[in-house]
Amino acid sequence: MSIERELNKRSGSKCELCGAEENLKVYEVLPTKKGGLDESILACTTCIDQIENPDNVDLNHWRCLNDSMWNENVAVQVVAWRMLSRMRAAGWPQELLDMMYLDEDTLAWAQATGEGEDDENKIIHRDSNGVILEHGDSVVLIKDLKVKGSSMVAKQGTAVRNIRLDHENAEYIEGKVDGQQIVIITQYVKKI
C-alpha cells in the first residue's frame, strides 16, 4: 500500500496539522533515517508552504497546533514543535511549547534542523563560496580528498547528494561518496 494511502487512512483524509481536507500531500519530515510512513505526515499545501518558507508564516493559521501537538504520531509532534519554536516570540506558541513533552529521541529529531535555537547560537554551515548549506542539499567536491581510515580518494567534481549537517561543528557535513558515508570539510565543497 502506498504511503499516501496509509497517511490518508491514518489521518482520516485530513491535514494532520490543521485539519484541512483539500490539497493534501505527503510531507517527509527531515532528516529521515528510513523514510516511509513513520517519518511522513499528510499536510495541506498551506501548511507545507509555511513550513518551507518561514517568511510566509501566518500566526493565526497555526493556532491549530493547540490540538495537533498532542497527535500520537511522532512526525506530527516534530513538525508541531518546530513550528511552535519558530513562532515562540509571539507569546502563545511559547506557552504551548512549555506544555509539550517530547521524549529524548523525538526532541533530538525535532531539533535536528536547528529550529528553536537562538540565531546567535545556531551553527551555520557554509560552502567554499560562503553559501549557506541546509540539510538535504547537494554539493560538489572542489578538490580530491583522501578519506581517512580508507584507501579511497573522493575525486574533484563528485556530487554528494542529500547531505547531513554536523550540529556541533559548522565545518563538517556528512554524505555518501561511492556508497560510503563520509565526513567532509565544508571548505572543500560547493553547493549545487
Short mmCIF file of C-alpha atoms in Angstrom, two decimals:
data_model
loop_
_atom_site.label_atom_id
_atom_site.label_comp_id
_atom_site.label_asym_id
_atom_site.label_seq_id
_atom_site.Cartn_x
_atom_site.Cartn_y
_atom_site.Cartn_z
CA MET A 1 0.00 0.00 0.00
CA SER A 2 1.35 3.45 -0.86
CA ILE A 3 2.46 5.90 1.83
CA GLU A 4 -0.18 8.39 0.67
CA ARG A 5 -2.95 5.83 1.08
CA GLU A 6 -1.66 4.85 4.53
CA LEU A 7 -1.43 8.50 5.61
CA ASN A 8 -4.98 9.17 4.34
CA LYS A 9 -6.18 6.20 6.38
CA ARG A 10 -4.23 7.32 9.47
CA SER A 11 -5.43 10.93 9.29
CA GLY A 12 -8.98 10.40 8.07
CA SER A 13 -8.04 12.23 4.82
CA LYS A 14 -7.31 15.47 6.70
CA CYS A 15 -4.20 17.59 7.16
CA GLU A 16 -2.58 16.20 10.30
CA LEU A 17 -1.67 19.73 11.37
CA CYS A 18 -4.66 21.98 10.63
CA GLY A 19 -7.44 19.55 9.66
CA ALA A 20 -7.92 20.88 6.10
CA GLU A 21 -9.48 18.37 3.71
CA GLU A 22 -8.27 19.73 0.35
CA ASN A 23 -4.89 19.98 -1.42
CA LEU A 24 -3.28 17.28 0.71
CA LYS A 25 0.23 15.98 0.07
CA VAL A 26 2.73 13.66 1.68
CA TYR A 27 5.33 15.71 3.56
CA GLU A 28 8.53 13.93 4.57
CA VAL A 29 9.84 15.24 7.89
CA LEU A 30 13.61 15.68 7.54
CA PRO A 31 16.09 14.42 8.49
CA THR A 32 14.89 10.89 7.78
CA LYS A 33 16.55 7.65 8.79
CA LYS A 34 14.50 5.15 6.80
CA GLY A 35 11.79 7.32 5.27
CA GLY A 36 8.30 5.94 4.97
CA LEU A 37 5.13 6.24 6.97
CA ASP A 38 6.68 6.93 10.40
CA GLU A 39 8.72 9.85 9.05
CA SER A 40 5.96 11.45 6.97
CA ILE A 41 2.75 13.38 7.57
CA LEU A 42 -0.25 14.25 5.44
CA ALA A 43 -0.38 18.04 5.19
CA CYS A 44 -2.21 20.65 3.16
CA THR A 45 -0.33 22.87 0.72
CA THR A 46 -0.91 25.90 3.01
CA CYS A 47 0.89 24.20 5.91
CA ILE A 48 3.68 22.88 3.70
CA ASP A 49 4.28 26.32 2.15
CA GLN A 50 4.55 27.92 5.59
CA ILE A 51 6.81 25.14 6.91
CA GLU A 52 9.20 25.50 3.97
CA ASN A 53 9.01 29.32 3.73
CA PRO A 54 9.34 30.96 7.17
CA ASP A 55 8.55 34.38 5.67
CA ASN A 56 5.03 33.16 4.77
CA VAL A 57 4.04 32.14 8.31
CA ASP A 58 0.53 33.23 9.32
CA LEU A 59 0.38 33.01 13.13
CA ASN A 60 -3.39 32.57 13.22
CA HIS A 61 -3.24 29.58 10.85
CA TRP A 62 -1.01 27.77 13.34
CA ARG A 63 -3.39 28.05 16.29
CA CYS A 64 -4.38 24.55 15.13
CA LEU A 65 -1.19 23.29 16.80
CA ASN A 66 -3.02 23.56 20.13
CA ASP A 67 -4.70 20.29 19.10
CA SER A 68 -2.25 18.66 16.69
CA MET A 69 0.73 18.88 19.07
CA TRP A 70 -0.96 16.06 21.03
CA ASN A 71 -1.15 13.79 17.96
CA GLU A 72 0.08 10.26 18.71
CA ASN A 73 2.25 10.22 15.56
CA VAL A 74 5.80 11.33 16.27
CA ALA A 75 6.33 13.03 12.89
CA VAL A 76 3.32 15.30 13.57
CA GLN A 77 4.71 16.13 17.02
CA VAL A 78 8.09 17.01 15.49
CA VAL A 79 6.56 19.43 12.96
CA ALA A 80 4.34 20.96 15.66
CA TRP A 81 7.37 21.51 17.91
CA ARG A 82 9.37 23.08 15.06
CA MET A 83 6.58 25.48 14.10
CA LEU A 84 5.90 26.47 17.71
CA SER A 85 9.63 27.07 18.21
CA ARG A 86 9.78 29.21 15.08
CA MET A 87 6.88 31.39 16.29
CA ARG A 88 7.61 31.40 20.04
CA ALA A 89 8.28 35.15 20.16
CA ALA A 90 4.53 35.71 19.60
CA GLY A 91 3.77 34.51 23.15
CA TRP A 92 1.10 31.84 22.81
CA PRO A 93 3.40 29.40 20.93
CA GLN A 94 5.86 29.52 23.85
CA GLU A 95 3.02 28.62 26.24
CA LEU A 96 2.18 25.58 24.09
CA LEU A 97 5.87 24.61 23.92
CA ASP A 98 6.04 24.74 27.72
CA MET A 99 3.16 22.21 27.88
CA MET A 100 4.54 19.94 25.18
CA TYR A 101 6.55 16.85 26.09
CA LEU A 102 8.80 15.01 23.64
CA ASP A 103 10.97 12.05 24.60
CA GLU A 104 14.72 12.42 24.11
CA ASP A 105 14.88 10.85 20.62
CA THR A 106 11.87 12.79 19.34
CA LEU A 107 13.28 16.08 20.68
CA ALA A 108 16.63 15.35 19.01
CA TRP A 109 14.78 14.76 15.70
CA ALA A 110 12.80 17.99 16.15
CA GLN A 111 15.97 19.97 16.87
CA ALA A 112 17.96 18.38 14.01
CA THR A 113 17.09 21.21 11.61
CA GLY A 114 18.24 23.91 14.05
CA GLU A 115 14.68 25.12 14.65
CA GLY A 116 14.23 26.57 18.10
CA GLU A 117 17.83 27.69 18.55
CA ASP A 118 18.56 31.35 19.09
CA ASP A 119 20.10 32.84 15.97
CA GLU A 120 23.34 33.71 17.76
CA ASN A 121 23.72 30.09 18.99
CA LYS A 122 22.77 28.47 15.69
CA ILE A 123 25.60 26.75 13.84
CA ILE A 124 25.61 27.83 10.21
CA HIS A 125 27.32 25.64 7.62
CA ARG A 126 28.75 27.45 4.59
CA ASP A 127 30.38 26.10 1.45
CA SER A 128 33.65 27.35 -0.04
CA ASN A 129 31.83 30.36 -1.53
CA GLY A 130 30.07 31.30 1.70
CA VAL A 131 26.67 29.96 0.58
CA ILE A 132 24.61 28.56 3.47
CA LEU A 133 24.18 24.77 3.38
CA GLU A 134 20.99 23.11 4.57
CA HIS A 135 20.24 19.51 5.45
CA GLY A 136 19.38 17.61 2.26
CA ASP A 137 21.29 19.93 -0.10
CA SER A 138 23.56 18.64 -2.85
CA VAL A 139 27.19 19.71 -3.10
CA VAL A 140 30.14 19.02 -5.41
CA LEU A 141 33.72 18.43 -4.25
CA ILE A 142 36.13 21.15 -5.41
CA LYS A 143 39.31 19.09 -4.86
CA ASP A 144 40.40 15.49 -4.47
CA LEU A 145 40.01 14.36 -0.85
CA LYS A 146 41.70 11.39 0.81
CA VAL A 147 39.23 9.60 3.06
CA LYS A 148 40.81 8.92 6.46
CA GLY A 149 40.88 5.28 7.50
CA SER A 150 40.42 4.16 3.92
CA SER A 151 42.39 3.92 0.69
CA MET A 152 39.56 5.74 -1.06
CA VAL A 153 40.03 9.14 -2.71
CA ALA A 154 36.92 11.24 -3.29
CA LYS A 155 37.56 12.88 -6.67
CA GLN A 156 37.09 16.54 -7.51
CA GLY A 157 33.75 17.11 -9.24
CA THR A 158 31.99 14.28 -7.37
CA ALA A 159 28.40 15.22 -6.48
CA VAL A 160 27.29 14.46 -2.93
CA ARG A 161 23.51 14.45 -2.59
CA ASN A 162 21.29 14.71 0.48
CA ILE A 163 23.99 15.93 2.86
CA ARG A 164 23.58 15.87 6.62
CA LEU A 165 24.89 18.68 8.81
CA ASP A 166 27.04 18.16 11.89
CA HIS A 167 25.17 20.10 14.57
CA GLU A 168 28.25 20.56 16.73
CA ASN A 169 30.75 21.79 14.14
CA ALA A 170 29.99 24.22 11.31
CA GLU A 171 32.94 22.90 9.28
CA TYR A 172 31.66 19.32 8.93
CA ILE A 173 28.95 17.75 6.80
CA GLU A 174 28.26 14.11 6.01
CA GLY A 175 27.36 12.49 2.74
CA LYS A 176 27.75 9.37 0.64
CA VAL A 177 30.58 9.08 -1.88
CA ASP A 178 30.79 5.84 -3.86
CA GLY A 179 28.29 4.26 -1.46
CA GLN A 180 30.36 5.09 1.63
CA GLN A 181 29.18 7.60 4.27
CA ILE A 182 32.00 10.09 4.92
CA VAL A 183 32.58 13.34 6.78
CA ILE A 184 33.52 16.23 4.50
CA ILE A 185 35.00 19.60 5.45
CA THR A 186 32.78 22.40 4.11
CA GLN A 187 35.68 24.42 2.67
CA TYR A 188 36.10 21.69 0.03
CA VAL A 189 32.55 21.73 -1.31
CA LYS A 190 30.39 23.98 -3.45
CA LYS A 191 26.57 23.92 -3.29
CA ILE A 192 24.92 22.75 -6.49
#
